[in-house]
mmCIF file of C-alpha atoms and ligand atoms in Angstrom:
data_model
loop_
_atom_site.group_PDB
_atom_site.id
_atom_site.type_symbol
_atom_site.label_atom_id
_atom_site.label_comp_id
_atom_site.label_asym_id
_atom_site.label_seq_id
_atom_site.Cartn_x
_atom_site.Cartn_y
_atom_site.Cartn_z
ATOM 1 C CA UNK A 1 -46.868 -13.756 -51.035
ATOM 2 C CA UNK A 2 -45.018 -17.029 -51.179
ATOM 3 C CA UNK A 3 -44.960 -19.438 -48.236
ATOM 4 C CA UNK A 4 -41.392 -18.345 -47.634
ATOM 5 C CA UNK A 5 -42.359 -14.676 -47.421
ATOM 6 C CA UNK A 6 -45.142 -15.533 -44.974
ATOM 7 C CA UNK A 7 -42.736 -17.567 -42.864
ATOM 8 C CA UNK A 8 -40.189 -14.731 -42.921
ATOM 9 C CA UNK A 9 -42.763 -12.117 -41.905
ATOM 10 C CA UNK A 10 -44.061 -14.356 -39.130
ATOM 11 C CA UNK A 11 -40.563 -15.048 -37.806
ATOM 12 C CA UNK A 12 -39.620 -11.357 -37.873
ATOM 13 C CA UNK A 13 -42.635 -10.182 -35.928
ATOM 14 C CA UNK A 14 -42.594 -12.979 -33.365
ATOM 15 C CA UNK A 15 -38.863 -12.624 -32.678
ATOM 16 C CA UNK A 16 -39.218 -8.862 -32.304
ATOM 17 C CA UNK A 17 -42.085 -9.453 -29.870
ATOM 18 C CA UNK A 18 -40.401 -12.185 -27.755
ATOM 19 C CA UNK A 19 -40.918 -11.078 -24.158
ATOM 20 C CA UNK A 20 -37.954 -12.781 -22.570
ATOM 21 C CA UNK A 21 -34.984 -15.084 -23.158
ATOM 22 C CA UNK A 22 -37.039 -18.220 -22.557
ATOM 23 C CA UNK A 23 -39.581 -17.239 -25.196
ATOM 24 C CA UNK A 24 -36.761 -16.377 -27.578
ATOM 25 C CA UNK A 25 -35.134 -19.776 -27.079
ATOM 26 C CA UNK A 26 -38.534 -21.371 -27.863
ATOM 27 C CA UNK A 27 -38.603 -19.478 -31.167
ATOM 28 C CA UNK A 28 -35.043 -20.514 -32.016
ATOM 29 C CA UNK A 29 -36.034 -24.168 -31.599
ATOM 30 C CA UNK A 30 -39.233 -23.615 -33.551
ATOM 31 C CA UNK A 31 -37.419 -22.118 -36.588
ATOM 32 C CA UNK A 32 -33.901 -23.453 -36.527
ATOM 33 C CA UNK A 33 -34.020 -26.522 -34.265
ATOM 34 C CA UNK A 34 -33.631 -30.030 -35.714
ATOM 35 C CA UNK A 35 -37.396 -30.269 -36.210
ATOM 36 C CA UNK A 36 -37.714 -26.556 -36.942
ATOM 37 C CA UNK A 37 -39.625 -25.130 -39.888
ATOM 38 C CA UNK A 38 -36.623 -23.602 -41.666
ATOM 39 C CA UNK A 39 -34.578 -26.752 -41.066
ATOM 40 C CA UNK A 40 -37.530 -28.664 -42.591
ATOM 41 C CA UNK A 41 -37.423 -26.455 -45.681
ATOM 42 C CA UNK A 42 -33.672 -27.006 -46.076
ATOM 43 C CA UNK A 43 -34.262 -30.764 -46.073
ATOM 44 C CA UNK A 44 -36.678 -30.449 -49.020
ATOM 45 C CA UNK A 45 -33.959 -28.876 -51.214
ATOM 46 C CA UNK A 46 -32.387 -32.248 -51.985
ATOM 47 C CA UNK A 47 -35.532 -33.527 -53.636
ATOM 48 C CA UNK A 48 -35.994 -30.527 -55.941
ATOM 49 C CA UNK A 49 -34.946 -30.554 -59.578
ATOM 50 C CA UNK A 50 -31.624 -28.696 -60.105
ATOM 51 C CA UNK A 51 -33.087 -25.527 -61.755
ATOM 52 C CA UNK A 52 -35.584 -25.026 -58.944
ATOM 53 C CA UNK A 53 -32.922 -25.844 -56.297
ATOM 54 C CA UNK A 54 -30.777 -23.031 -57.693
ATOM 55 C CA UNK A 55 -33.564 -20.563 -57.011
ATOM 56 C CA UNK A 56 -34.926 -21.989 -53.718
ATOM 57 C CA UNK A 57 -31.508 -22.791 -52.163
ATOM 58 C CA UNK A 58 -30.301 -19.188 -51.776
ATOM 59 C CA UNK A 59 -33.779 -18.055 -50.641
ATOM 60 C CA UNK A 60 -34.012 -20.621 -47.824
ATOM 61 C CA UNK A 61 -30.399 -20.124 -46.748
ATOM 62 C CA UNK A 62 -30.992 -16.375 -46.823
ATOM 63 C CA UNK A 63 -34.029 -16.791 -44.611
ATOM 64 C CA UNK A 64 -32.021 -18.903 -42.166
ATOM 65 C CA UNK A 65 -29.367 -16.216 -41.928
ATOM 66 C CA UNK A 66 -31.943 -13.479 -41.464
ATOM 67 C CA UNK A 67 -33.660 -15.388 -38.655
ATOM 68 C CA UNK A 68 -30.327 -16.212 -36.984
ATOM 69 C CA UNK A 69 -29.371 -12.516 -37.028
ATOM 70 C CA UNK A 70 -32.813 -11.441 -35.770
ATOM 71 C CA UNK A 71 -32.551 -13.924 -32.874
ATOM 72 C CA UNK A 72 -29.091 -12.577 -31.915
ATOM 73 C CA UNK A 73 -30.272 -8.954 -32.047
ATOM 74 C CA UNK A 74 -33.308 -9.662 -29.928
ATOM 75 C CA UNK A 75 -31.189 -11.607 -27.450
ATOM 76 C CA UNK A 76 -28.851 -8.678 -27.022
ATOM 77 C CA UNK A 77 -31.735 -6.255 -26.611
ATOM 78 C CA UNK A 78 -33.382 -8.489 -23.977
ATOM 79 C CA UNK A 79 -30.090 -8.886 -22.075
ATOM 80 C CA UNK A 80 -29.331 -5.196 -21.951
ATOM 81 C CA UNK A 81 -32.907 -4.473 -20.901
ATOM 82 C CA UNK A 82 -32.504 -7.023 -18.091
ATOM 83 C CA UNK A 83 -29.259 -5.325 -17.015
ATOM 84 C CA UNK A 84 -30.915 -1.890 -17.065
ATOM 85 C CA UNK A 85 -33.729 -3.255 -14.927
ATOM 86 C CA UNK A 86 -31.249 -4.678 -12.403
ATOM 87 C CA UNK A 87 -29.270 -1.463 -12.274
ATOM 88 C CA UNK A 88 -32.460 0.457 -11.690
ATOM 89 C CA UNK A 89 -33.705 -1.814 -8.901
ATOM 90 C CA UNK A 90 -30.440 -2.648 -7.090
ATOM 91 C CA UNK A 91 -29.481 0.783 -5.862
ATOM 92 C CA UNK A 92 -27.228 1.315 -2.847
ATOM 93 C CA UNK A 93 -28.577 3.590 -0.183
ATOM 94 C CA UNK A 94 -25.518 5.687 0.520
ATOM 95 C CA UNK A 95 -27.360 7.605 3.199
ATOM 96 C CA UNK A 96 -27.372 4.548 5.521
ATOM 97 C CA UNK A 97 -24.906 4.949 8.401
ATOM 98 C CA UNK A 98 -21.897 2.611 7.869
ATOM 99 C CA UNK A 99 -21.326 -0.254 10.293
ATOM 100 C CA UNK A 100 -18.551 0.756 12.652
ATOM 101 C CA UNK A 101 -15.378 -1.311 12.296
ATOM 102 C CA UNK A 102 -13.634 -2.299 15.513
ATOM 103 C CA UNK A 103 -10.367 -0.393 15.733
ATOM 104 C CA UNK A 104 -7.317 -1.872 17.443
ATOM 105 C CA UNK A 105 -4.786 0.003 19.535
ATOM 106 C CA UNK A 106 -1.006 -0.098 19.628
ATOM 107 C CA UNK A 107 0.306 -1.594 22.884
ATOM 108 C CA UNK A 108 2.475 0.815 24.929
ATOM 109 C CA UNK A 109 5.448 -1.566 24.609
ATOM 110 C CA UNK A 110 5.210 -1.533 20.806
ATOM 111 C CA UNK A 111 4.726 2.217 20.826
ATOM 112 C CA UNK A 112 7.821 2.796 22.965
ATOM 113 C CA UNK A 113 9.908 0.345 20.893
ATOM 114 C CA UNK A 114 8.944 2.343 17.780
ATOM 115 C CA UNK A 115 9.808 5.601 19.497
ATOM 116 C CA UNK A 116 13.215 4.240 20.536
ATOM 117 C CA UNK A 117 13.958 2.871 17.074
ATOM 118 C CA UNK A 118 13.121 6.290 15.611
ATOM 119 C CA UNK A 119 15.394 8.129 18.049
ATOM 120 C CA UNK A 120 18.326 5.763 17.603
ATOM 121 C CA UNK A 121 17.941 5.584 13.832
ATOM 122 C CA UNK A 122 18.543 9.332 13.822
ATOM 123 C CA UNK A 123 21.787 8.716 15.733
ATOM 124 C CA UNK A 124 22.881 6.174 13.140
ATOM 125 C CA UNK A 125 21.970 2.969 14.983
ATOM 126 C CA UNK A 126 20.626 -0.060 13.123
ATOM 127 C CA UNK A 127 18.161 -2.458 14.737
ATOM 128 C CA UNK A 128 19.560 -5.973 15.339
ATOM 129 C CA UNK A 129 17.501 -8.949 16.459
ATOM 130 C CA UNK A 130 18.297 -12.485 17.560
ATOM 131 C CA UNK A 131 16.762 -15.671 18.988
ATOM 132 C CA UNK A 132 14.860 -15.709 22.276
ATOM 133 C CA UNK A 133 15.930 -19.316 22.854
ATOM 134 C CA UNK A 134 19.669 -18.944 23.323
ATOM 135 C CA UNK A 135 22.592 -21.122 24.178
ATOM 136 C CA UNK A 136 24.646 -20.658 27.307
ATOM 137 C CA UNK A 137 27.684 -19.449 25.360
ATOM 138 C CA UNK A 138 25.992 -16.460 23.678
ATOM 139 C CA UNK A 139 23.935 -15.473 26.733
ATOM 140 C CA UNK A 140 26.690 -15.835 29.344
ATOM 141 C CA UNK A 141 30.156 -17.148 28.455
ATOM 142 C CA UNK A 142 30.898 -14.772 25.570
ATOM 143 C CA UNK A 143 29.741 -11.914 27.810
ATOM 144 C CA UNK A 144 32.458 -12.781 30.270
ATOM 145 C CA UNK A 145 30.225 -14.815 32.572
ATOM 146 C CA UNK A 146 31.892 -18.234 32.659
ATOM 147 C CA UNK A 147 30.098 -21.165 34.263
ATOM 148 C CA UNK A 148 29.870 -20.892 38.066
ATOM 149 C CA UNK A 149 30.548 -17.155 37.851
ATOM 150 C CA UNK A 150 28.705 -15.605 40.826
ATOM 151 C CA UNK A 151 27.203 -12.860 38.624
ATOM 152 C CA UNK A 152 25.125 -15.507 36.877
ATOM 153 C CA UNK A 153 23.023 -15.524 40.034
ATOM 154 C CA UNK A 154 21.894 -11.954 39.134
ATOM 155 C CA UNK A 155 19.899 -13.503 36.291
ATOM 156 C CA UNK A 156 17.203 -15.943 37.438
ATOM 157 C CA UNK A 157 17.505 -17.989 34.314
ATOM 158 C CA UNK A 158 14.947 -20.330 32.753
ATOM 159 C CA UNK A 159 16.997 -23.313 31.546
ATOM 160 C CA UNK A 160 15.811 -26.021 29.190
ATOM 161 C CA UNK A 161 16.237 -29.647 30.331
ATOM 162 C CA UNK A 162 19.701 -31.183 29.811
ATOM 163 C CA UNK A 163 18.391 -33.425 27.013
ATOM 164 C CA UNK A 164 17.947 -30.279 24.898
ATOM 165 C CA UNK A 165 21.608 -29.323 24.781
ATOM 166 C CA UNK A 166 22.847 -26.589 22.455
ATOM 167 C CA UNK A 167 25.060 -26.943 19.375
ATOM 168 C CA UNK A 168 28.232 -26.955 21.503
ATOM 169 C CA UNK A 169 26.764 -29.329 24.107
ATOM 170 C CA UNK A 170 25.993 -26.420 26.460
ATOM 171 C CA UNK A 171 22.657 -25.714 28.065
ATOM 172 C CA UNK A 172 19.872 -23.949 26.183
ATOM 173 C CA UNK A 173 17.931 -21.197 27.913
ATOM 174 C CA UNK A 174 15.508 -18.320 27.451
ATOM 175 C CA UNK A 175 17.745 -15.293 26.975
ATOM 176 C CA UNK A 176 17.958 -13.195 30.134
ATOM 177 C CA UNK A 177 18.934 -10.037 28.243
ATOM 178 C CA UNK A 178 19.364 -8.982 24.620
ATOM 179 C CA UNK A 179 23.156 -8.786 25.003
ATOM 180 C CA UNK A 180 23.599 -12.104 23.135
ATOM 181 C CA UNK A 181 22.320 -10.240 20.057
ATOM 182 C CA UNK A 182 25.309 -7.927 20.441
ATOM 183 C CA UNK A 183 27.638 -10.930 20.579
ATOM 184 C CA UNK A 184 26.030 -12.381 17.473
ATOM 185 C CA UNK A 185 26.223 -9.075 15.610
ATOM 186 C CA UNK A 186 29.887 -8.466 16.490
ATOM 187 C CA UNK A 187 30.682 -11.982 15.282
ATOM 188 C CA UNK A 188 28.739 -11.660 12.045
ATOM 189 C CA UNK A 189 29.430 -8.019 11.128
ATOM 190 C CA UNK A 190 32.677 -7.113 12.874
ATOM 191 C CA UNK A 191 33.529 -3.495 13.634
ATOM 192 C CA UNK A 192 32.721 -0.608 13.470
ATOM 193 C CA UNK A 193 29.175 -1.099 14.675
ATOM 194 C CA UNK A 194 26.222 0.884 15.987
ATOM 195 C CA UNK A 195 23.193 -1.176 16.916
ATOM 196 C CA UNK A 196 20.246 -1.357 19.234
ATOM 197 C CA UNK A 197 18.696 -4.715 20.050
ATOM 198 C CA UNK A 198 15.129 -4.518 21.273
ATOM 199 C CA UNK A 199 13.213 -7.624 22.264
ATOM 200 C CA UNK A 200 11.675 -9.971 24.798
ATOM 201 C CA UNK A 201 13.795 -11.323 27.622
ATOM 202 C CA UNK A 202 13.018 -13.791 30.420
ATOM 203 C CA UNK A 203 13.805 -14.071 34.103
ATOM 204 C CA UNK A 204 12.147 -16.151 36.788
ATOM 205 C CA UNK A 205 10.774 -13.206 38.737
ATOM 206 C CA UNK A 206 7.273 -11.890 39.396
ATOM 207 C CA UNK A 207 5.789 -8.972 41.353
ATOM 208 C CA UNK A 208 4.319 -5.521 40.623
ATOM 209 C CA UNK A 209 7.527 -4.362 38.926
ATOM 210 C CA UNK A 210 8.837 -7.705 37.598
ATOM 211 C CA UNK A 211 7.286 -10.164 35.162
ATOM 212 C CA UNK A 212 8.902 -13.426 33.963
ATOM 213 C CA UNK A 213 8.920 -11.977 30.440
ATOM 214 C CA UNK A 214 9.751 -8.344 29.835
ATOM 215 C CA UNK A 215 11.322 -6.140 27.178
ATOM 216 C CA UNK A 216 14.771 -4.689 26.864
ATOM 217 C CA UNK A 217 16.566 -2.507 24.488
ATOM 218 C CA UNK A 218 20.317 -2.640 24.502
ATOM 219 C CA UNK A 219 22.690 -0.435 22.602
ATOM 220 C CA UNK A 220 26.194 -1.132 21.382
ATOM 221 C CA UNK A 221 28.729 1.110 19.691
ATOM 222 C CA UNK A 222 32.101 -0.264 18.597
ATOM 223 C CA UNK A 223 34.601 1.986 16.915
ATOM 224 C CA UNK A 224 38.120 3.395 17.332
ATOM 225 C CA UNK A 225 38.668 5.870 20.194
ATOM 226 C CA UNK A 226 35.258 5.446 21.802
ATOM 227 C CA UNK A 227 35.124 6.601 25.424
ATOM 228 C CA UNK A 228 32.727 7.187 28.319
ATOM 229 C CA UNK A 229 31.976 10.692 27.060
ATOM 230 C CA UNK A 230 30.353 9.226 23.958
ATOM 231 C CA UNK A 231 28.263 6.972 26.183
ATOM 232 C CA UNK A 232 27.088 9.835 28.370
ATOM 233 C CA UNK A 233 26.239 12.073 25.409
ATOM 234 C CA UNK A 234 24.348 9.285 23.662
ATOM 235 C CA UNK A 235 22.309 8.431 26.754
ATOM 236 C CA UNK A 236 21.549 12.079 27.451
ATOM 237 C CA UNK A 237 20.502 12.726 23.866
ATOM 238 C CA UNK A 238 18.315 9.630 23.764
ATOM 239 C CA UNK A 239 16.614 10.323 27.115
ATOM 240 C CA UNK A 240 15.946 13.970 26.270
ATOM 241 C CA UNK A 241 14.387 12.958 22.949
ATOM 242 C CA UNK A 242 12.410 10.135 24.525
ATOM 243 C CA UNK A 243 11.003 12.072 27.481
ATOM 244 C CA UNK A 244 10.723 15.209 25.335
ATOM 245 C CA UNK A 245 12.406 17.393 27.965
ATOM 246 C CA UNK A 246 15.655 19.310 27.742
ATOM 247 C CA UNK A 247 16.224 19.288 31.491
ATOM 248 C CA UNK A 248 16.939 15.548 31.836
ATOM 249 C CA UNK A 249 19.953 15.285 34.169
ATOM 250 C CA UNK A 250 22.039 12.120 34.440
ATOM 251 C CA UNK A 251 24.184 10.876 37.289
ATOM 252 C CA UNK A 252 26.718 8.172 36.511
ATOM 253 C CA UNK A 253 27.611 5.854 39.403
ATOM 254 C CA UNK A 254 30.385 3.243 39.359
ATOM 255 C CA UNK A 255 28.905 -0.227 39.208
ATOM 256 C CA UNK A 256 29.713 -3.758 38.150
ATOM 257 C CA UNK A 257 28.719 -5.825 35.137
ATOM 258 C CA UNK A 258 30.902 -8.679 33.911
ATOM 259 C CA UNK A 259 30.572 -7.531 30.279
ATOM 260 C CA UNK A 260 31.604 -3.900 30.833
ATOM 261 C CA UNK A 261 34.684 -2.330 32.418
ATOM 262 C CA UNK A 262 34.326 0.263 33.764
ATOM 263 C CA UNK A 263 30.610 -0.163 34.416
ATOM 264 C CA UNK A 264 28.247 2.645 35.280
ATOM 265 C CA UNK A 265 24.753 2.683 36.642
ATOM 266 C CA UNK A 266 22.824 5.649 35.290
ATOM 267 C CA UNK A 267 20.405 7.580 37.484
ATOM 268 C CA UNK A 268 18.011 10.234 36.211
ATOM 269 C CA UNK A 269 16.887 13.211 38.276
ATOM 270 C CA UNK A 270 13.172 13.500 39.055
ATOM 271 C CA UNK A 271 10.888 16.054 40.597
ATOM 272 C CA UNK A 272 7.921 15.486 42.877
ATOM 273 C CA UNK A 273 4.892 16.871 41.035
ATOM 274 C CA UNK A 274 1.772 16.395 43.176
ATOM 275 C CA UNK A 275 3.014 13.123 44.644
ATOM 276 C CA UNK A 276 4.187 11.804 41.298
ATOM 277 C CA UNK A 277 7.824 11.417 40.309
ATOM 278 C CA UNK A 278 8.277 13.206 37.016
ATOM 279 C CA UNK A 279 11.640 12.850 35.283
ATOM 280 C CA UNK A 280 13.583 16.074 34.815
ATOM 281 C CA UNK A 281 15.739 18.459 36.800
ATOM 282 C CA UNK A 282 18.713 18.003 39.080
ATOM 283 C CA UNK A 283 18.111 15.109 41.456
ATOM 284 C CA UNK A 284 20.011 16.895 44.221
ATOM 285 C CA UNK A 285 17.670 19.918 44.252
ATOM 286 C CA UNK A 286 15.090 20.186 47.064
ATOM 287 C CA UNK A 287 11.949 18.166 46.301
ATOM 288 C CA UNK A 288 13.937 16.171 43.745
ATOM 289 C CA UNK A 289 15.600 12.754 43.771
ATOM 290 C CA UNK A 290 17.524 10.243 41.656
ATOM 291 C CA UNK A 291 16.048 7.186 40.023
ATOM 292 C CA UNK A 292 18.150 4.286 38.793
ATOM 293 C CA UNK A 293 17.271 3.816 35.124
ATOM 294 C CA UNK A 294 19.821 1.773 33.238
ATOM 295 C CA UNK A 295 23.097 -0.110 33.255
ATOM 296 C CA UNK A 296 25.990 0.617 30.949
ATOM 297 C CA UNK A 297 29.730 0.757 30.538
ATOM 298 C CA UNK A 298 32.679 0.304 28.243
ATOM 299 C CA UNK A 299 32.651 -3.120 26.591
ATOM 300 C CA UNK A 300 34.992 -5.449 28.490
ATOM 301 C CA UNK A 301 38.110 -6.382 26.509
ATOM 302 C CA UNK A 302 37.344 -10.053 27.220
ATOM 303 C CA UNK A 303 34.012 -9.715 25.418
ATOM 304 C CA UNK A 304 35.675 -8.102 22.397
ATOM 305 C CA UNK A 305 38.130 -10.998 22.242
ATOM 306 C CA UNK A 306 35.335 -13.562 22.455
ATOM 307 C CA UNK A 307 33.801 -11.736 19.498
ATOM 308 C CA UNK A 308 37.028 -11.791 17.469
ATOM 309 C CA UNK A 309 37.728 -8.073 17.849
ATOM 310 C CA UNK A 310 41.182 -6.812 18.872
ATOM 311 C CA UNK A 311 40.722 -4.666 22.030
ATOM 312 C CA UNK A 312 43.856 -2.704 21.125
ATOM 313 C CA UNK A 313 42.184 -1.562 17.969
ATOM 314 C CA UNK A 314 38.508 -1.315 18.948
ATOM 315 C CA UNK A 315 36.636 0.077 21.921
ATOM 316 C CA UNK A 316 32.991 0.476 22.558
ATOM 317 C CA UNK A 317 30.202 1.160 24.986
ATOM 318 C CA UNK A 318 27.020 -0.700 25.742
ATOM 319 C CA UNK A 319 23.870 -0.015 27.695
ATOM 320 C CA UNK A 320 20.687 -1.841 28.552
ATOM 321 C CA UNK A 321 17.319 -0.508 29.648
ATOM 322 C CA UNK A 322 13.864 -1.959 30.290
ATOM 323 C CA UNK A 323 11.347 -0.922 27.634
ATOM 324 C CA UNK A 324 8.378 -1.630 29.891
ATOM 325 C CA UNK A 325 9.953 0.537 32.559
ATOM 326 C CA UNK A 326 10.418 3.394 30.081
ATOM 327 C CA UNK A 327 6.783 3.047 29.003
ATOM 328 C CA UNK A 328 5.571 3.130 32.620
ATOM 329 C CA UNK A 329 7.613 6.237 33.362
ATOM 330 C CA UNK A 330 6.675 8.134 30.227
ATOM 331 C CA UNK A 331 2.984 7.300 30.118
ATOM 332 C CA UNK A 332 2.265 7.078 33.850
ATOM 333 C CA UNK A 333 1.344 3.392 34.028
ATOM 334 C CA UNK A 334 1.708 1.868 37.490
ATOM 335 C CA UNK A 335 1.405 -1.906 37.353
ATOM 336 C CA UNK A 336 3.739 -3.780 35.024
ATOM 337 C CA UNK A 337 1.662 -6.978 35.206
ATOM 338 C CA UNK A 338 -1.262 -5.256 33.451
ATOM 339 C CA UNK A 339 0.967 -4.929 30.361
ATOM 340 C CA UNK A 340 0.627 -8.641 29.745
ATOM 341 C CA UNK A 341 -2.897 -9.425 30.992
ATOM 342 C CA UNK A 342 -4.399 -8.870 27.554
ATOM 343 C CA UNK A 343 -7.290 -6.909 29.083
ATOM 344 C CA UNK A 344 -8.944 -4.994 26.236
ATOM 345 C CA UNK A 345 -10.245 -2.261 28.566
ATOM 346 C CA UNK A 346 -6.674 -1.594 29.707
ATOM 347 C CA UNK A 347 -5.420 -1.587 26.139
ATOM 348 C CA UNK A 348 -8.153 0.818 25.012
ATOM 349 C CA UNK A 349 -7.188 3.143 27.822
ATOM 350 C CA UNK A 350 -3.405 2.986 27.499
ATOM 351 C CA UNK A 351 -3.073 2.010 23.825
ATOM 352 C CA UNK A 352 -2.132 4.331 20.997
ATOM 353 C CA UNK A 353 -3.628 5.057 17.627
ATOM 354 C CA UNK A 354 -2.087 3.128 14.763
ATOM 355 C CA UNK A 355 -2.136 6.363 12.782
ATOM 356 C CA UNK A 356 0.044 8.133 15.312
ATOM 357 C CA UNK A 357 3.421 6.945 14.020
ATOM 358 C CA UNK A 358 6.353 8.290 16.040
ATOM 359 C CA UNK A 359 8.606 10.504 13.963
ATOM 360 C CA UNK A 360 11.294 12.896 15.110
ATOM 361 C CA UNK A 361 9.867 15.746 13.070
ATOM 362 C CA UNK A 362 6.348 15.440 14.507
ATOM 363 C CA UNK A 363 7.544 14.468 17.984
ATOM 364 C CA UNK A 364 8.226 10.877 19.002
ATOM 365 C CA UNK A 365 5.740 11.038 21.849
ATOM 366 C CA UNK A 366 2.212 9.882 21.147
ATOM 367 C CA UNK A 367 -0.403 12.581 21.373
ATOM 368 C CA UNK A 368 -2.881 12.002 24.205
HETATM 369 N N1 LIG B 1 22.642 -6.830 29.911
HETATM 370 C C1 LIG B 1 22.453 -6.100 31.143
HETATM 371 C C2 LIG B 1 21.274 -6.686 31.889
HETATM 372 O O1 LIG B 1 20.355 -7.117 31.289
HETATM 373 C C3 LIG B 1 22.218 -4.642 30.903
HETATM 374 C C4 LIG B 1 23.479 -3.987 30.433
HETATM 375 C C5 LIG B 1 23.745 -3.926 29.100
HETATM 376 C C6 LIG B 1 24.382 -3.464 31.322
HETATM 377 C C7 LIG B 1 24.910 -3.360 28.654
HETATM 378 C C8 LIG B 1 25.533 -2.895 30.911
HETATM 379 C C9 LIG B 1 25.794 -2.834 29.580
HETATM 380 O O2 LIG B 1 21.293 -6.742 33.074
#
């Protein structure tokens, strides 16, 4: 056996027996590194006479290629063995109980807003939103409440300081109702129109049934030949769907709002069930009564004109109702202030599952 054959046999067996990647790298340096044995042999080629170089050259180069390939094979074998070992040792114990993830709850106000949006969407209403920081014109003037109008006193308004005047030089304020959204929508979309505007509103007021911030949903329909009958039907349909009772009875009382003419206050009949007022039934029946629930009316011609609509061509109705109030009535919650305390125990008790999405087909009411 020539020296070369001995070297080849030695390399083959040692590479095949390399125990790990470190040992293999040691062998690579030993054979092919700058000072390596095969590299050493290659250097001797230059000094050989041409005939001998022609024989030795291919043999040494062949050996180098064989060793290079053997090193690569062994490397791959070692790597896949290492991976197999890891896969075998790093198993996941799927029988361990999973850590429980904290689950949030939907706030009753959000739940009721979703229920209302679902009901009104079915009646063809779109949802319109607008800014909570309003200017005096959109919140009051365009709704037929000029400056110094006594009805402005009905809204205990939070005004911003005079230095923060609005675009037209008027005062800025926290909107006292979502009616300015109706003004904005009439101006931007014109007629006909069917919208609800849910959102936060602000009034300087605070006790068990009033908080400085609360939620409203207002509705507006503008079309040709709209009359009070449409208003009554719409309110009845919405309240029956919302309270999930067919025996909701309404009583319309003449009232006053600057933005509607005529204006009607809407009462709903209730029944005393074990000391609790449950909506439903004729309020005039024995053991029954009427509860004031919302304000509404036919949109005042002045408001239409402010919103660039010709009152001889277009009529409409509007209504406004407190979302928090609806939530309290439907889900039997007594203290409004607790809605905004952020107490997790309260929310866990009164909150709703995020999976219980209100739909008309499954029932808009959340399941208990
Ligand atoms: N914007 C009125 C309020 O907040 C509610 C309302 C809306 C009344 C539409 C009548 C018509 O007091």
